[in-house]
Coordinates of C-alpha atoms and ligand atoms in Angstrom, one line a residue:
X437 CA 16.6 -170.4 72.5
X438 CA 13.6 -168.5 71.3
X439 CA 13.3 -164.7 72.3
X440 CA 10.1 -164.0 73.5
X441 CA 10.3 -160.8 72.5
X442 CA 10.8 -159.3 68.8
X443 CA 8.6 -158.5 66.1
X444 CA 8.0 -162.5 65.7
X445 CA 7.7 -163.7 68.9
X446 CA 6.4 -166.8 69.1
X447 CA 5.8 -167.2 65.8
X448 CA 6.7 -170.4 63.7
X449 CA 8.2 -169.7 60.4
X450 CA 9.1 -172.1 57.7
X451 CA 12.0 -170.6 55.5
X452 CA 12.7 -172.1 52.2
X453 CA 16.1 -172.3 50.3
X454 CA 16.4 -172.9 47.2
X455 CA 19.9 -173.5 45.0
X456 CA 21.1 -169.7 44.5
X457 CA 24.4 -168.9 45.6
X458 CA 23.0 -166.5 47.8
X459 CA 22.0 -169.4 50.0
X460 CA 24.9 -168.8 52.3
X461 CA 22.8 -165.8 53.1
X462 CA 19.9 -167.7 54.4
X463 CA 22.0 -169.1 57.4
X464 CA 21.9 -165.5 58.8
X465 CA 18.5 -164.8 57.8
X466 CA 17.6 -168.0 60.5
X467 CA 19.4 -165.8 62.6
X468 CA 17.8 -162.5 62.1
X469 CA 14.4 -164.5 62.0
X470 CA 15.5 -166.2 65.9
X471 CA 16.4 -162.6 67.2
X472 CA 13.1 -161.6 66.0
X473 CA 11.7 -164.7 68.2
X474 CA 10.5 -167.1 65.6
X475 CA 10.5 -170.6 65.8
X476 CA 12.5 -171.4 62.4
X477 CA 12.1 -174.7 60.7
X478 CA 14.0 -175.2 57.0
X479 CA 12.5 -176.4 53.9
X480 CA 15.7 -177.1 50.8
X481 CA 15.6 -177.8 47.9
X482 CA 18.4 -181.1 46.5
X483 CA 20.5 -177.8 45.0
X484 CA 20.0 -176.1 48.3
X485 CA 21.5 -178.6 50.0
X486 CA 24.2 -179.0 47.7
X487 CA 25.3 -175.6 48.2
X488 CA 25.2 -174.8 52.0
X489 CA 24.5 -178.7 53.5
X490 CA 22.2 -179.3 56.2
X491 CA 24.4 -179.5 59.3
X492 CA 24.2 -175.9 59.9
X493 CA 20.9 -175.3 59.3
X494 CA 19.8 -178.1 61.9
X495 CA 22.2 -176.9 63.8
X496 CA 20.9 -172.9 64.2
X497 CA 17.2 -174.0 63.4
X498 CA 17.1 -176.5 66.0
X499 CA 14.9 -178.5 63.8
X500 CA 15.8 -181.1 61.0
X501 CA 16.0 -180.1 57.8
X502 CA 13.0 -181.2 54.9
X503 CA 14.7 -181.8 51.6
X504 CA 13.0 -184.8 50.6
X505 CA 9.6 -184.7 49.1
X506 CA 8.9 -188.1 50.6
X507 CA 10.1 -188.1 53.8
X508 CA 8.1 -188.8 56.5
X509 CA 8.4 -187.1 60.6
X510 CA 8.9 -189.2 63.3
X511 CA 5.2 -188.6 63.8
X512 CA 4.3 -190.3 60.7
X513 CA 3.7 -187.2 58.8
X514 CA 4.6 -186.2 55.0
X515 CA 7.4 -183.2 56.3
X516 CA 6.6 -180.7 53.9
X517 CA 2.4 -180.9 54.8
X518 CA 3.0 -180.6 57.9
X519 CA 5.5 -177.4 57.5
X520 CA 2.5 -175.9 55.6
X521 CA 0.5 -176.5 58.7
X522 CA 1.9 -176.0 62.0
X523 CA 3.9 -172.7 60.6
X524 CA 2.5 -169.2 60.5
X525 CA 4.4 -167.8 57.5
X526 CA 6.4 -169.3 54.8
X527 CA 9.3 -167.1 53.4
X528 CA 11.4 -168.6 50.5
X529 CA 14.5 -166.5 50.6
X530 CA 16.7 -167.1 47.8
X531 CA 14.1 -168.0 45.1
X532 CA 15.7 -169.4 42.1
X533 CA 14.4 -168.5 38.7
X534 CA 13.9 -172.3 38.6
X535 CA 11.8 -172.0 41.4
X536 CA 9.9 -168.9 40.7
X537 CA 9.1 -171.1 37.7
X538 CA 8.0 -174.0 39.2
X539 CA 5.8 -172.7 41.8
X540 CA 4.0 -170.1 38.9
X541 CA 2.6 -173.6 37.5
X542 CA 2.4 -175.1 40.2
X543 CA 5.1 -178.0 40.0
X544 CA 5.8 -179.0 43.1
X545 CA 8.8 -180.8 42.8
X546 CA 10.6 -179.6 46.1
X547 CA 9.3 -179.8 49.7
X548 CA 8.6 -176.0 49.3
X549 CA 7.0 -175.7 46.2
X550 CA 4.6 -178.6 47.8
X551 CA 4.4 -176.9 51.0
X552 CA 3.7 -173.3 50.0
X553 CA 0.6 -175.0 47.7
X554 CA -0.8 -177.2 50.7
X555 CA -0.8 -174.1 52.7
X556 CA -3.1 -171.2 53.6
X557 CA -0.4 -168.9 55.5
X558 CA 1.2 -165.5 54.0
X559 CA 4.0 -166.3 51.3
X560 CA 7.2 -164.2 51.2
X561 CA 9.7 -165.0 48.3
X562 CA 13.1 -163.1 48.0
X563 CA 14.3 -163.9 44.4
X564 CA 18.1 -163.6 43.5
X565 CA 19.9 -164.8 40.8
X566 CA 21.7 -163.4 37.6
X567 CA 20.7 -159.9 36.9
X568 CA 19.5 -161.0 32.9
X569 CA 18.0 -164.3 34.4
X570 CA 15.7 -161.8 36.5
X571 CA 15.2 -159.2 33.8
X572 CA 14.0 -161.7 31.3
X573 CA 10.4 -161.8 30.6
X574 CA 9.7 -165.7 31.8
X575 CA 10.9 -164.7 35.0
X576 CA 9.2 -161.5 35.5
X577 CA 6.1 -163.3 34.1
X578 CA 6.6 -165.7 37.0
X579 CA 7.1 -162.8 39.4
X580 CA 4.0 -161.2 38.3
X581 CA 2.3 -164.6 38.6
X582 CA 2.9 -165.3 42.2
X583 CA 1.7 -161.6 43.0
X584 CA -1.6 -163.0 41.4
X585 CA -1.5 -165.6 44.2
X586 CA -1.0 -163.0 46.8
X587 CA 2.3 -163.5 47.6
X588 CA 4.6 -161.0 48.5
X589 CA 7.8 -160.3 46.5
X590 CA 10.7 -158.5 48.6
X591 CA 12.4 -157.3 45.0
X592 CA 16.1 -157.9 44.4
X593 CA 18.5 -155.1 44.6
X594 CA 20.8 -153.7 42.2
X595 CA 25.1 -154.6 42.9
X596 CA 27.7 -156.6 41.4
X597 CA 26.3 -160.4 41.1
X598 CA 28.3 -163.4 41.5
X599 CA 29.5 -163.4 38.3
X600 CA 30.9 -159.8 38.9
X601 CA 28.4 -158.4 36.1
X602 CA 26.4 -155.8 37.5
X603 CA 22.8 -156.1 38.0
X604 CA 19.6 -156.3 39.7
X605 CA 19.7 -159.8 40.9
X606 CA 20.7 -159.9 44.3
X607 CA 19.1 -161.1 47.1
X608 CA 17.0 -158.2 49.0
X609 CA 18.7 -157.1 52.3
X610 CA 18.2 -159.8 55.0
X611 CA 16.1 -156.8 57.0
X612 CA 13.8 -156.1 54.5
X613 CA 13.0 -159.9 54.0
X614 CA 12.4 -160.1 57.8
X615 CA 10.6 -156.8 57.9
X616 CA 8.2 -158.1 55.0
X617 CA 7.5 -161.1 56.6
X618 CA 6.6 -159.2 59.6
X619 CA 4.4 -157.2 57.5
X620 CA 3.0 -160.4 56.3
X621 CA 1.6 -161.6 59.7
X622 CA 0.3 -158.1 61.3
X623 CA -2.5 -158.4 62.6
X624 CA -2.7 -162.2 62.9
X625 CA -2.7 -163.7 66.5
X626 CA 0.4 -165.2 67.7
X627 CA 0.4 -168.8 68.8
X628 CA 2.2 -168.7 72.7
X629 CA 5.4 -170.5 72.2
X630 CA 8.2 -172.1 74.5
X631 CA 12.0 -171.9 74.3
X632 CA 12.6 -173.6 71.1
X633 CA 14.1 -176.9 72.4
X634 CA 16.1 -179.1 70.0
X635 CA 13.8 -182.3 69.7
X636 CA 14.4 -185.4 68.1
X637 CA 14.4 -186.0 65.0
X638 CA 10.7 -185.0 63.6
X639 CA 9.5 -183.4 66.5
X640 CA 9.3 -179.6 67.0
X641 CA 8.4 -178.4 70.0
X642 CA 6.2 -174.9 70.8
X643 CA 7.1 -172.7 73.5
X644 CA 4.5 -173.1 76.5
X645 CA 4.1 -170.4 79.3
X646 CA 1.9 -171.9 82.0
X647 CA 1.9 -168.8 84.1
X648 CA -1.6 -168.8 85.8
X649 CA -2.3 -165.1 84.8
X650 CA -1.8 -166.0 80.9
X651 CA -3.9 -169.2 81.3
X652 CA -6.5 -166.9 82.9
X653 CA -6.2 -164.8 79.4
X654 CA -6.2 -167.6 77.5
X655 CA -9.3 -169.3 79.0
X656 CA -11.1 -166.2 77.9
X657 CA -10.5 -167.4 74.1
X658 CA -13.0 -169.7 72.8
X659 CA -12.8 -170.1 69.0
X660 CA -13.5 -173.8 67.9
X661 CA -10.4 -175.3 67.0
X662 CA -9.8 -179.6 66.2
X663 CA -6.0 -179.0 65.3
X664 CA -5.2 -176.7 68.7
X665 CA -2.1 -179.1 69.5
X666 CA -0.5 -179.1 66.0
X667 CA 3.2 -177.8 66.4
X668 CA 3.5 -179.2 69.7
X669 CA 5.1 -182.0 70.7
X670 CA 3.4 -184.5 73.8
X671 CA 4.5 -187.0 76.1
X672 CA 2.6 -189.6 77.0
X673 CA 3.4 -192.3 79.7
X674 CA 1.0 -194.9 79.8
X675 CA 0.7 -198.8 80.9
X676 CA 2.4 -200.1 83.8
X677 CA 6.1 -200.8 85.2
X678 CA 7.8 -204.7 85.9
X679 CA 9.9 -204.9 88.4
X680 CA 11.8 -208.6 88.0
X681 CA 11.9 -210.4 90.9
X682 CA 14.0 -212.8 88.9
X683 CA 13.9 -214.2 85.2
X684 CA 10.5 -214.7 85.1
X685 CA 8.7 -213.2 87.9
X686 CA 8.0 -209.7 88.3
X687 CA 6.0 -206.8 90.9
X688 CA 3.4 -205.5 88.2
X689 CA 0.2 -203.9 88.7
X690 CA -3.3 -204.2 87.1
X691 CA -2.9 -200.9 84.2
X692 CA -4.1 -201.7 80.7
X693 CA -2.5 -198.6 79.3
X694 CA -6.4 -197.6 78.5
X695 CA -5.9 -194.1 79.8
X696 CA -3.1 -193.3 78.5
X697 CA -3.3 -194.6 75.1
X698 CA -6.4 -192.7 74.9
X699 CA -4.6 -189.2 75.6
X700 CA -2.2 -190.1 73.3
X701 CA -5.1 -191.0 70.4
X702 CA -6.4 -187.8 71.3
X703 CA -3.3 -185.6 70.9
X704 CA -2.7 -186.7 67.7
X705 CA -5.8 -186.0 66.5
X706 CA -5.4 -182.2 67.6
X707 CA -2.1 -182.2 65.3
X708 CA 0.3 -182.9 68.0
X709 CA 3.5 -185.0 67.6
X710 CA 3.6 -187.9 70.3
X711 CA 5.7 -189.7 71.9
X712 CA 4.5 -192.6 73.7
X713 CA 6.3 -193.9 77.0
X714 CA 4.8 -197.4 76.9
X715 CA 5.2 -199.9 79.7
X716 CA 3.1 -203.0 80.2
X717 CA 0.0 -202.6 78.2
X718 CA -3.3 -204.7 76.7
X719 CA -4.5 -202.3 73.8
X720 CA -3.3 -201.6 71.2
X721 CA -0.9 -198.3 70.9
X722 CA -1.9 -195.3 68.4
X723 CA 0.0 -195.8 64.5
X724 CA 1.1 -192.4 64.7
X725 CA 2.6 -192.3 68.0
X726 CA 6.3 -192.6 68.4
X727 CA 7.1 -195.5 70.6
X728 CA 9.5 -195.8 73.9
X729 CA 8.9 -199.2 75.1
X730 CA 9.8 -199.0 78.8
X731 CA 9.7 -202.5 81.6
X732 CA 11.1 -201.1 84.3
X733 CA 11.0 -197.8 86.1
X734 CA 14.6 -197.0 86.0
X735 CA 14.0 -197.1 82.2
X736 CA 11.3 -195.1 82.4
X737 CA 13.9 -192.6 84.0
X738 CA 16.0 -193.0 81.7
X739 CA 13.5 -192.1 79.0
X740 CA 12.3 -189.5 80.7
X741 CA 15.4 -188.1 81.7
X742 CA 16.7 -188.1 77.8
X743 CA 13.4 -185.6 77.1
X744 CA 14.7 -183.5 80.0
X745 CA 17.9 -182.3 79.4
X746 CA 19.7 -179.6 81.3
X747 CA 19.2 -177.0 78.1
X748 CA 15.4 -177.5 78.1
X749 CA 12.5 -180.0 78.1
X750 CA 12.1 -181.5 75.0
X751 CA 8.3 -181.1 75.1
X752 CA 5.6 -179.1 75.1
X753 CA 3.2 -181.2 77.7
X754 CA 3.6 -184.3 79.7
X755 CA 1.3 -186.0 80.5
X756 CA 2.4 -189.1 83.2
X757 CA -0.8 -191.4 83.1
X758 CA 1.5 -194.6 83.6
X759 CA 1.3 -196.8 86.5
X760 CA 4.8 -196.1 87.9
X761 CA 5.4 -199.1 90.6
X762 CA 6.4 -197.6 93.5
X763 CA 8.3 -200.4 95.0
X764 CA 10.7 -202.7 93.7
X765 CA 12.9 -205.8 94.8
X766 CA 16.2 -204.8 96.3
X767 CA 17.7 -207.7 94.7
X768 CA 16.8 -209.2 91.8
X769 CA 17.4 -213.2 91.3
X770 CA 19.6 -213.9 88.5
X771 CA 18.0 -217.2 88.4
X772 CA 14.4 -218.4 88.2
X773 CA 13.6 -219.1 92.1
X774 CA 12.4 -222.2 93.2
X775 CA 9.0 -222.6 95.5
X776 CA 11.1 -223.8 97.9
X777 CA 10.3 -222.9 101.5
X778 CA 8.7 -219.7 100.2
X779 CA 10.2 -216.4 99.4
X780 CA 10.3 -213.3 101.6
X781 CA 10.7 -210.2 99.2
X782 CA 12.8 -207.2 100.3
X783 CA 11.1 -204.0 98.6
X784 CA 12.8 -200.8 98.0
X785 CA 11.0 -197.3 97.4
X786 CA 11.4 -196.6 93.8
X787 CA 12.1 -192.4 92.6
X788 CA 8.9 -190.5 92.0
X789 CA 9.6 -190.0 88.1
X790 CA 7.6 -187.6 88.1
X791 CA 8.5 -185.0 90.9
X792 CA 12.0 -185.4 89.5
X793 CA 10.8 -184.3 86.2
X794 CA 9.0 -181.8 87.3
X795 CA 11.8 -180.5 89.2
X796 CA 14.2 -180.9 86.3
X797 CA 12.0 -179.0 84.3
X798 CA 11.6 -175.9 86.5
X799 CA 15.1 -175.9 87.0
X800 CA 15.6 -175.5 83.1
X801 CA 13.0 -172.7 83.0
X802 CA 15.1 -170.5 85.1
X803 CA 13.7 -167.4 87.0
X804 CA 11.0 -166.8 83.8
X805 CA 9.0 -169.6 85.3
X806 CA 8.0 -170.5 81.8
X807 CA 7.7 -174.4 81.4
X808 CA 6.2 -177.2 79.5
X809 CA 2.4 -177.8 81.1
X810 CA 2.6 -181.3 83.4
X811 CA -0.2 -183.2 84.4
X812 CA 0.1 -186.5 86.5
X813 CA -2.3 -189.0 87.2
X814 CA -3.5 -190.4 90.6
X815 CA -5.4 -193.6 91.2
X816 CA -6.8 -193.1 95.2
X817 CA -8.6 -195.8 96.7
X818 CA -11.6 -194.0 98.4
X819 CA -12.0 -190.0 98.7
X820 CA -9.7 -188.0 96.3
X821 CA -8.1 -185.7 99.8
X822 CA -4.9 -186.5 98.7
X823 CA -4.7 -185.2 94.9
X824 CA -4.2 -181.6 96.1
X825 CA -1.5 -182.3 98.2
X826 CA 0.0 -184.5 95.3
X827 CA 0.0 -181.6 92.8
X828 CA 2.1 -179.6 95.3
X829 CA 4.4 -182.1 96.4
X830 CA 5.3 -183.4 92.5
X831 CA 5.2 -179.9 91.4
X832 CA 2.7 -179.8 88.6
X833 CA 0.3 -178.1 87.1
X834 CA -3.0 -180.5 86.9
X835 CA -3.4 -184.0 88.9
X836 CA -6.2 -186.3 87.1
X837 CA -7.5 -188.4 90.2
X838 CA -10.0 -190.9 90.2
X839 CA -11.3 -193.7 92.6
X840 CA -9.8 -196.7 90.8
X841 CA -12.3 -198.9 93.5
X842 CA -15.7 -197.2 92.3
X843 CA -17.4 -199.2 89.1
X844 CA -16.7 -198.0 86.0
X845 CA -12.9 -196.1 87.4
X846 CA -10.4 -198.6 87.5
X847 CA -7.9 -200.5 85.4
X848 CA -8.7 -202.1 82.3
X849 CA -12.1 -200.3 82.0
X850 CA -13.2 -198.1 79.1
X851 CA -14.7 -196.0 81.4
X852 CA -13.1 -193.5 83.9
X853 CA -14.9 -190.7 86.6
X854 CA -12.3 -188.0 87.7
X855 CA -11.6 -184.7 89.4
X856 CA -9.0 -182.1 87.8
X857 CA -6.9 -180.7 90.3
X858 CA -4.8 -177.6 88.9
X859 CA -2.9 -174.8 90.3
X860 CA -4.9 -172.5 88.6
X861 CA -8.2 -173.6 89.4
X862 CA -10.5 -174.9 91.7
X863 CA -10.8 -179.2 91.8
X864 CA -13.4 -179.9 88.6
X865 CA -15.2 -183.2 89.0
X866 CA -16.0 -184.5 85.5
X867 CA -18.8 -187.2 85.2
X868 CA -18.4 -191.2 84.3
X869 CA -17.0 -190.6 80.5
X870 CA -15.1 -193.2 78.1
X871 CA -11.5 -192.6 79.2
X872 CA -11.5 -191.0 75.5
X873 CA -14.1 -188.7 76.5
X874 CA -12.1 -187.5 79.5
X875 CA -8.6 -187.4 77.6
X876 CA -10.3 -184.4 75.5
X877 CA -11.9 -182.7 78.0
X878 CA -8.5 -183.0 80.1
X879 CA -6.5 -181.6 76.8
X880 CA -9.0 -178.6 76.4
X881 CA -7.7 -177.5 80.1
X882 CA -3.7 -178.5 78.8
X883 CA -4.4 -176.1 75.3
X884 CA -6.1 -173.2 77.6
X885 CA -2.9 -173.4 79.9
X886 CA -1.0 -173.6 76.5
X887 CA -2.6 -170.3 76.0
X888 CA -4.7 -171.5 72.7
X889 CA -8.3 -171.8 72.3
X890 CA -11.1 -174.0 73.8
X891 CA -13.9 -175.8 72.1
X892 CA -17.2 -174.0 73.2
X893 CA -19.2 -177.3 73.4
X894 CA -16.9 -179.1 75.8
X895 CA -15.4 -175.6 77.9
X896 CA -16.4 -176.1 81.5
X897 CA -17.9 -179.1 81.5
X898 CA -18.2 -180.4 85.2
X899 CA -18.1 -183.3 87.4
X900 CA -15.1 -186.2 87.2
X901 CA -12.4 -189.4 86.4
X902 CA -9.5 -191.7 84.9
X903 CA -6.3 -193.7 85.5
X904 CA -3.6 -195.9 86.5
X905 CA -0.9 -196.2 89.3
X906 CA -1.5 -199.5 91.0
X907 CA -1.3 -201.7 94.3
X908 CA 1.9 -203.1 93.9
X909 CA 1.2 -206.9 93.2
X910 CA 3.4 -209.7 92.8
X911 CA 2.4 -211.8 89.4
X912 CA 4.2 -214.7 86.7
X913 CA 6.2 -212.8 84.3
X914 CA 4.3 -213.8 81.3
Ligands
CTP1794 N1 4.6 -191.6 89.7 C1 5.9 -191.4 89.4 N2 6.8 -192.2 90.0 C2 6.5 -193.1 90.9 C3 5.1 -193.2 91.3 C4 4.2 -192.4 90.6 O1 6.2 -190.6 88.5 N3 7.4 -193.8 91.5 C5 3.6 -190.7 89.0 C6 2.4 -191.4 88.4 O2 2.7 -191.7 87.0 C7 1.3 -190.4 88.5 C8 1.6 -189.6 89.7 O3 3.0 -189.9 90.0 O4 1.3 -189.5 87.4 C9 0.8 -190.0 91.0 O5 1.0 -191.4 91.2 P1 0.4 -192.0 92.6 O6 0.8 -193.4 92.7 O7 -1.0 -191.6 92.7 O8 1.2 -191.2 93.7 P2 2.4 -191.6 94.6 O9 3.4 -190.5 94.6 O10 2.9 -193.0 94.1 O11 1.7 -191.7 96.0 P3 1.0 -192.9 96.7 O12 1.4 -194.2 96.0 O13 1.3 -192.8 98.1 O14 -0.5 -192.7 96.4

């Protein structure tokens, strides 16, 4: 877990190793860096790797590790891009003399060469190597070199090297690495951060307090910002659930997955990683999402369930604008059913996926309170009374309503009218907007409760809503 206190609370820093045989160090340096409170993510170089492995690095960072200039996140992103980024600092701690080389002429041949020249955040490097390798002029030429760029050098220190020569060559004491790149980021805001959760592979999630008096402080921030979600990791539920009657009959409702889809879109233009719970749908699902197919809603449980666990939530926001059924047969045909005399249809209530998440969540947070920001969806069917009693029975932070019977606010259209319900606030109707439209206003409120920054131009906008949860119906499987 993250301290949220320390000199780098809540901040996320990307640590580069390169192949020294002072990398063992760099294991304690994630360490140091996490009792600090930073969010740690690793960047190795092929020699790196050879020398320490990954395992424990993934292990302690919580993250996976980016050794491969071409690998691509779970999110569909190049790795090493996205570390320079979603992180606040970069510090590559050891630096090789083949690195120092490489990055003073800009090679970049490793993910952190690449990442520290994509990026625009401070650059800490903590050389070490052979006490003549450091003392020769090529390498002090490459030292004074990335001084030029602004980067800051935490010296190596005099003491018997690996070769048992004498020297100044070794790595810089792991304090005054951490206290540099402290140094480094005074003065620059810290993003608010969750518990570092581990996440699966690709996805790194950002600490979240929702706490209604830090929203309150947040809300008073209003820098422009397009990439306010990068670092964070949403899940979306979107479409509807199938609950067979037998092989080829099911209870379905009318969602499109419209709404959801959009909020998805819309995340992942603000930088976020997505996940995408997907049930029955009828548009198409964003490239860059991460896709759970779900049919049923015990497998929506499951999926949700497997971002939940016991340690911590495996998300930063989730967002439930899926059509949960809330029936289903008690018995399920194993064969196709014949018209027969007719057929009389036992229904049983199904779990309310998302009180139970809710729930499962909190219970994770402990006696902090601090947890990922939840938003459900609720499609009424006349006045919108029963939203506010929804958000306190399910537990969440912000219920989208809408009137799924007024023109222009139900399933399957591009359009949506809805009212914001949140703990923190009083009900906002927005006007009739594209469900697009009213996925980025509803993810302004989600980044202010984040405690980031809200684009002046759409702050406060009034009037109402979107999506899905359906009448039950009974429809042909196909
Ligand atoms: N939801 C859920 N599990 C269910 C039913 C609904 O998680 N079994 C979620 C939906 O995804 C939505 C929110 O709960 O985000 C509200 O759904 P809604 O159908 O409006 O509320 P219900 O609790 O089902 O109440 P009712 O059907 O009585 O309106």
């Amino acid at each position: 877990m993250t301290e949220t206190r320390g000199r780098l609370a809540n901040r996320r820093i990307a640590l580069g190793i390169t192949g020294s045989i002072a990398a063992y160090k760099a294991i304690e340096l994630i360490r140091i860096l996490q009792t600090e409170g930073a969010d740690v993510r690793v960047l190795m170089t092929p020699s790196a790797v050879e020398f320490i492995g990954t395992l424990t690095v993934e292990t302690l960072s919580r993250h996976p590790v980016d050794s491969d200039l071409l690998s691509l996140q779970g999110d569909g992103r190049i790795g090493h891009i996205a570390a320079a980024h979603d992180v606040e600092a970069i510090v590559v701690a050891p630096a090789t003399a083949h690195w120092l080389g490489a990055m003073a002429n800009g090679l970049a041949s490793d993910t952190i060469t690449a990442a520290c020249l994509a990026t625009s955040v401070p650059v800490v490097v903590a050389p070490a190597m052979d006490g003549g390798m450091y003392s020769h002029p090529a390498t002090q030429a490459n030292v004074a070199r990335l001084r030029e760029f602004g980067y800051e050098i935490v010296d190596p220190e005099n003491g018997v090297l690996a070769s048992g020569m004498t020297g100044q060559g070794r790595l810089a004491a792991l304090t005054r690495i951490v206290d540099a790149v402290v140094e480094a980021l005074d003065g620059a805001p810290a993003a608010v951060t969750l518990p570092a959760a581990a996440m699966p592979a690709g996805f790194a999630a950002q600490p979240v307090d929702s706490t209604p008096a830090e929203s309150a402080a947040a809300s008073r921030m209003t820098a422009p910002s397009r990439n306010d979600l990068a670092g964070r990791h949403v899940v979306v539920t979107a479409g509807g659930t199938a609950e067979p009657i037998d092989p080829v009959r099911f209870v379905g409702n009318r969602s499109t997955g419209k709404m959801g889809i959009a909020v998805a879109e819309e995340a992942l233009d603000r930088g976020a990683a997505v996940t995408l719970l997907l049930g029955h749908h009828s548009v198409e699902p964003p490239d860059g999402a991460h896709l759970v197919h779900v049919e049923t809603v015990a497998e929506m449980q499951a999926a949700l369930r497997a971002f939940t666990p016991p340690e911590g939530p495996l998300f930063n926001i989730l967002i439930m604008a899926a059509a949960v059924s809330d029936f289903r047969p008690r018995h399920v045909a194993d064969r196709k059913l014949g018209r027969g005399h007719g057929l009389k249809l036992e229904l049983e209530p199904t779990p309310d996926l998302l009180a139970e998440t809710a729930e499962r969540v909190k219970a994770a947070a402990g006696a902090h309170g601090r947890h990922p920001v939840l938003v459900g969806f609720a499609a009424e069917v006349g006045d919108l009374d029963r939203a506010s009693e929804k958000l306190r029975a399910k537990g969440v932070d912000m219920i989208v309503a809408n009137d799924v019977t007024e023109e222009g606010s139900g399933f399957g259209t591009d359009t949506n009218r809805v009212t914001i319900y949140a703990t923190d606030a009083p009900p906002e109707q927005l006007p009739m907007l594209s469900k697009r439209e009213v996925a980025e206003l509803l993810l302004d409120r989600v980044v202010v409760r984040l405690g980031g920054t809200v684009r002046p131009d759409t702050a406060g906008a009034a009037d109402n809503a979107p999506n899905p949860e359906a009448p039950v119906s009974v429809e042909a499987g196909r």
